[in-house]
Short mmCIF file of N, CA and C and ligand atoms in Angstrom, two decimals:
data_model
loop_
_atom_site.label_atom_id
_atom_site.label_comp_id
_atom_site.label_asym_id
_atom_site.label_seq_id
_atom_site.Cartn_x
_atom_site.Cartn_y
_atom_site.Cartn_z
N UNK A 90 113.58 101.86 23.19
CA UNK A 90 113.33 100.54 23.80
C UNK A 90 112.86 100.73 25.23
N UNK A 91 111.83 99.99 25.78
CA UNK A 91 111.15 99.99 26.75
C UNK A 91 111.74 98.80 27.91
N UNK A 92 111.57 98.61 28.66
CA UNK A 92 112.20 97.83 30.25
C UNK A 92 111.18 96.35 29.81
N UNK A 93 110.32 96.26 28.87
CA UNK A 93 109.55 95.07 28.98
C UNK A 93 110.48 94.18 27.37
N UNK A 94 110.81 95.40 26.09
CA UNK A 94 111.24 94.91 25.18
C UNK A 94 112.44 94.50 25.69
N UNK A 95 113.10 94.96 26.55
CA UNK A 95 114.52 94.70 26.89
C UNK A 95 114.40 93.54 27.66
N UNK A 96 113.75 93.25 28.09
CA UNK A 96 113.75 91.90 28.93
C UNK A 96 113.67 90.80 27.63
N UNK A 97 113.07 91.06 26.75
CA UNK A 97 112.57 90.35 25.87
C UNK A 97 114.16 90.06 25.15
N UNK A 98 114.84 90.82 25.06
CA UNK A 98 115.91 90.57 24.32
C UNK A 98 117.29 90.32 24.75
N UNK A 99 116.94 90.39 26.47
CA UNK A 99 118.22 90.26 27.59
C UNK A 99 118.97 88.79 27.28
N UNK A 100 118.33 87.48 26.93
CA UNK A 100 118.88 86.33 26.35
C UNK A 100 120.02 86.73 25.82
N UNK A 101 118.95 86.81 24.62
CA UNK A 101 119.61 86.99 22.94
C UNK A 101 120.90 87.93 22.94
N UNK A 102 121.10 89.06 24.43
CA UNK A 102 122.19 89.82 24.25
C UNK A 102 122.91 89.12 25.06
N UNK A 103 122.73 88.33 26.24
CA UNK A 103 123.38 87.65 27.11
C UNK A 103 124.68 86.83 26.35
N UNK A 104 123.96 85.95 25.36
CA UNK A 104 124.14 84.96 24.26
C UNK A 104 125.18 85.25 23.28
N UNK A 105 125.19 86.80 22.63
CA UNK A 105 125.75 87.23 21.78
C UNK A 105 125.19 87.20 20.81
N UNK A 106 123.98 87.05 20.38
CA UNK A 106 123.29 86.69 19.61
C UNK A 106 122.18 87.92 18.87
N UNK A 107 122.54 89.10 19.29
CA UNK A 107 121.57 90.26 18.95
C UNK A 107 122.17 90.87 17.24
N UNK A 108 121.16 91.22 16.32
CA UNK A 108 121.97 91.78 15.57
C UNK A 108 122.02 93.14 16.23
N UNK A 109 123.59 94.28 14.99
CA UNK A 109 123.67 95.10 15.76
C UNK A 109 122.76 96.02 16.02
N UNK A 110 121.67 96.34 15.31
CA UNK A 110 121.05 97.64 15.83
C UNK A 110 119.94 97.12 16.91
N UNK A 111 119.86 95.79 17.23
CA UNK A 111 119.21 95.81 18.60
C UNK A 111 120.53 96.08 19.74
N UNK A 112 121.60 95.45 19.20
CA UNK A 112 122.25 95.81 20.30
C UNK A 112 122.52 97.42 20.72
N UNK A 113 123.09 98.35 19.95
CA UNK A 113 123.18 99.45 19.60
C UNK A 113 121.73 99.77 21.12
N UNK A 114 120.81 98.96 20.48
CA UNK A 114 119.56 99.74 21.23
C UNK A 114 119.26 98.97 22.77
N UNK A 115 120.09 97.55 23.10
CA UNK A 115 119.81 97.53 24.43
C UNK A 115 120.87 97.63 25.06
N UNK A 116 122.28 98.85 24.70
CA UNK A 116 122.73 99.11 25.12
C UNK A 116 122.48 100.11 26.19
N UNK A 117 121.97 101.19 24.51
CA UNK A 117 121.73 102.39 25.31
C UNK A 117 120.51 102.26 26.39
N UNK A 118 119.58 101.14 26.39
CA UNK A 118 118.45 101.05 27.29
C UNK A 118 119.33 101.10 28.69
N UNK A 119 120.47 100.30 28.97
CA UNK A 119 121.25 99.52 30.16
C UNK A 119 121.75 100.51 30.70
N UNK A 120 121.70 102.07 29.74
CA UNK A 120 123.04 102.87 30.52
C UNK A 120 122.05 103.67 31.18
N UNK A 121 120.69 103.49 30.72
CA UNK A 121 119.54 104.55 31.19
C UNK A 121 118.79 104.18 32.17
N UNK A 122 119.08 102.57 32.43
CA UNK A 122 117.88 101.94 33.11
C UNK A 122 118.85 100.89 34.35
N UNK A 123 118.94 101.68 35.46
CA UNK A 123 119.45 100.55 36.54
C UNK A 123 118.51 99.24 36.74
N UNK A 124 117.22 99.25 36.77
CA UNK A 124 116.76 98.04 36.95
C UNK A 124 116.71 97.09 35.84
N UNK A 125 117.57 97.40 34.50
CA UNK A 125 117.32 96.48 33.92
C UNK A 125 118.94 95.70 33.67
N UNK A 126 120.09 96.67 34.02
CA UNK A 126 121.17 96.85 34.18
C UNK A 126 121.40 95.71 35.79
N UNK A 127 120.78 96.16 36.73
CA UNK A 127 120.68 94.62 37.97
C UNK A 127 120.19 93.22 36.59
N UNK A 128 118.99 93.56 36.13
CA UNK A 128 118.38 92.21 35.66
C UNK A 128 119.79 90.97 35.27
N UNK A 129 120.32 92.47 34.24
CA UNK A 129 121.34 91.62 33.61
C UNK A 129 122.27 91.24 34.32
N UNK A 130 123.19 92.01 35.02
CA UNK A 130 123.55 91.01 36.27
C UNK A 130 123.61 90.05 37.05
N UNK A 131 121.81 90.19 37.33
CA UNK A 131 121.48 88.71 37.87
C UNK A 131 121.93 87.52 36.85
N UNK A 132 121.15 87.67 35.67
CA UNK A 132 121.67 86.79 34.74
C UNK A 132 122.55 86.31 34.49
N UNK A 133 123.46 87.01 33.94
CA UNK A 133 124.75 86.86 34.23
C UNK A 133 125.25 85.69 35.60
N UNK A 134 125.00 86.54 36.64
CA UNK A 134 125.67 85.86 38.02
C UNK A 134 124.77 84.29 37.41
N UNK A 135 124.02 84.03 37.26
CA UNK A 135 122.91 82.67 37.26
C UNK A 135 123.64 82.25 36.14
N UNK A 136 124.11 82.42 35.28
CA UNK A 136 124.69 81.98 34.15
C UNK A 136 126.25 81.22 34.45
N UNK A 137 126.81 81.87 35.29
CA UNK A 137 127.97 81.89 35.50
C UNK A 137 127.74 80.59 36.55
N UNK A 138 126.88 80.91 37.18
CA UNK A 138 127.20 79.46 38.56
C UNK A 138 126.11 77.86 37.40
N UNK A 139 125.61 78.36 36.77
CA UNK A 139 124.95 77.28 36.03
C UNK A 139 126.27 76.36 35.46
N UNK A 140 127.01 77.50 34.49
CA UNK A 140 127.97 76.66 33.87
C UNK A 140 128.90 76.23 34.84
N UNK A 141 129.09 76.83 35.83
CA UNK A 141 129.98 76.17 36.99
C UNK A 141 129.60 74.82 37.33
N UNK A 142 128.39 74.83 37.75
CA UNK A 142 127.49 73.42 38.49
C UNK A 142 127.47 72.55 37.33
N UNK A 143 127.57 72.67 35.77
CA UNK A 143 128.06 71.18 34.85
C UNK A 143 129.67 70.82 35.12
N UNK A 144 129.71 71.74 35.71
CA UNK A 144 131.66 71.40 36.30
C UNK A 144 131.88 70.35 37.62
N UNK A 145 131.47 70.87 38.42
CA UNK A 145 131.27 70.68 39.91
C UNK A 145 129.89 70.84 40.41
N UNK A 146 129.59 69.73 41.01
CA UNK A 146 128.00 70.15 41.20
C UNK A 146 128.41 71.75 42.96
N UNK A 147 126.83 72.03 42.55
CA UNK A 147 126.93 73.41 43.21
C UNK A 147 127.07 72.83 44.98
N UNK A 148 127.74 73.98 45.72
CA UNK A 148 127.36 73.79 47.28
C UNK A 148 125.87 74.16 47.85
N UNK A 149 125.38 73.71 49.07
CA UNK A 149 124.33 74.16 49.46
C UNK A 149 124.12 75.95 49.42
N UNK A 150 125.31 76.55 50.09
CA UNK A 150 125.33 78.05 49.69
C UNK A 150 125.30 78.62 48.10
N UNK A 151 125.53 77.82 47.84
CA UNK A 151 126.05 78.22 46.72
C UNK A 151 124.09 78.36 45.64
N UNK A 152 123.64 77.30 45.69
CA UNK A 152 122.15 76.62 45.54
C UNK A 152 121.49 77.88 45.69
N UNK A 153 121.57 78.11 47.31
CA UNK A 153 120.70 79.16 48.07
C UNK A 153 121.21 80.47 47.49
N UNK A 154 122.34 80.46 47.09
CA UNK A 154 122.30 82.36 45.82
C UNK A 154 121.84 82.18 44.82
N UNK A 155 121.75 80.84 44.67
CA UNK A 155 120.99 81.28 42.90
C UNK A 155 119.78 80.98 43.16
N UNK A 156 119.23 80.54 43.92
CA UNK A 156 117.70 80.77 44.03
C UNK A 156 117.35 82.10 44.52
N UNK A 157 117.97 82.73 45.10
CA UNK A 157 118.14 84.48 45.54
C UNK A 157 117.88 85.02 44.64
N UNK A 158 119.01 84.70 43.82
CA UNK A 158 119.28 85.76 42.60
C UNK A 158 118.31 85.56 41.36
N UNK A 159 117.93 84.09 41.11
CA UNK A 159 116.62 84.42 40.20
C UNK A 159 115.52 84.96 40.99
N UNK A 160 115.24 84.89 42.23
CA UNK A 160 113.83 85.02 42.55
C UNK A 160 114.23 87.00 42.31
N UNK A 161 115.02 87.36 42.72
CA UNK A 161 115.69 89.23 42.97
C UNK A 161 115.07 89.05 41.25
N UNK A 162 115.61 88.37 40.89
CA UNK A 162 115.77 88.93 39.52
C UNK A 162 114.23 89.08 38.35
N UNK A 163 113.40 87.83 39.49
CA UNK A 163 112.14 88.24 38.75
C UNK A 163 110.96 89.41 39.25
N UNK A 164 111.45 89.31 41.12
CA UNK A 164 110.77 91.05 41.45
C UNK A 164 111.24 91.99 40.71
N UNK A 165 112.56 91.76 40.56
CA UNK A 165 112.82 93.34 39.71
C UNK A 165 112.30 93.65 37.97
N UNK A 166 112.01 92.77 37.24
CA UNK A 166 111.62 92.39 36.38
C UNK A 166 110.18 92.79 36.14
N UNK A 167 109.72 92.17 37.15
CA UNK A 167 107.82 92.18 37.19
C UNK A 167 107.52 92.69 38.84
N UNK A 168 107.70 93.68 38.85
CA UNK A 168 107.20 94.07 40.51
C UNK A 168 105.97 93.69 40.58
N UNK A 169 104.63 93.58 39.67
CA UNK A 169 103.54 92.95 40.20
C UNK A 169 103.50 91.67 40.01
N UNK A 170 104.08 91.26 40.57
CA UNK A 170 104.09 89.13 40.05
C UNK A 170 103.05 88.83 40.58
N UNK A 171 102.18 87.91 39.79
CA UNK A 171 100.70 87.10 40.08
C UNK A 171 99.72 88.39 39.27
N UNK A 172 100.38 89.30 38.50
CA UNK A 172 99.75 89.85 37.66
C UNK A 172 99.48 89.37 36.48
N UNK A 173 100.36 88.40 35.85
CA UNK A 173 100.73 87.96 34.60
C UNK A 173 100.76 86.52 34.93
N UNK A 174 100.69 85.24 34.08
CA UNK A 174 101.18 84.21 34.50
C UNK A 174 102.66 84.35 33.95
N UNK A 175 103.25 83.29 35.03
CA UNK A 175 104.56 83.75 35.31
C UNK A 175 105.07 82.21 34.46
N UNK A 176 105.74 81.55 34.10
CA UNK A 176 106.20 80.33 33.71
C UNK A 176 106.88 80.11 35.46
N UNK A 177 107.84 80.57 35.83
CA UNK A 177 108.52 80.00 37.02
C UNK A 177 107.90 79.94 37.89
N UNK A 178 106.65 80.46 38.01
CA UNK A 178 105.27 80.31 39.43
C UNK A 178 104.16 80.15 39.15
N UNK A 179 103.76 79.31 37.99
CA UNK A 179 102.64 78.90 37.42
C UNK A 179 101.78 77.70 38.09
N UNK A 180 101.20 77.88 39.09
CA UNK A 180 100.93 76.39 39.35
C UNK A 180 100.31 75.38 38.23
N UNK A 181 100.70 73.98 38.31
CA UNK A 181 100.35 72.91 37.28
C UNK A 181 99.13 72.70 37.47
ZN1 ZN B 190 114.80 98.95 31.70
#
């Protein structure tokens, strides 16, 4: 598994939702690959304050890390951004 398939399937493992031999396989990608090992992290962290904020809406600090942490999370992802169209920086 490659750093682009693994992104592809970072959801679906986020989720619980992988069968096992993808998982099996974006495991071993995570133990080999620190930048994809941050990705998930980020996710994670963004996941975690999402479901928080249907609880309690978020603080201003609080706002300003998760816009951090997705934007971290899509340099690390796509270091050439504006290479690809991006969905989150697509202008309309
Ligand atoms: Zn990777």
């Amino acid at each position: 598994m490659n750093c682009e398939e693994m992104s592809a399937h970072l959801i679906d493992l986020l989720q619980g939702e992988l069968p096992p031999d993808l998982l099996a396989a974006t495991r071993q990608h995570l133990q080999a690959c620190p930048c994809c090992t941050a990705l998930q992290m980020s996710f994670m962290g963004v996941r975690a304050l999402v479901h928080r904020s249907m609880e309690t809406p978020l603080t201003a600090a609080e706002r300003a890390q998760l816009a951090e942490t997705v934007l971290s999370a899509i340099s690390l992802e796509d270091p050439g951004v504006g290479a690809r169209p991006d969905p989150m920086t697509r202008p309309r």
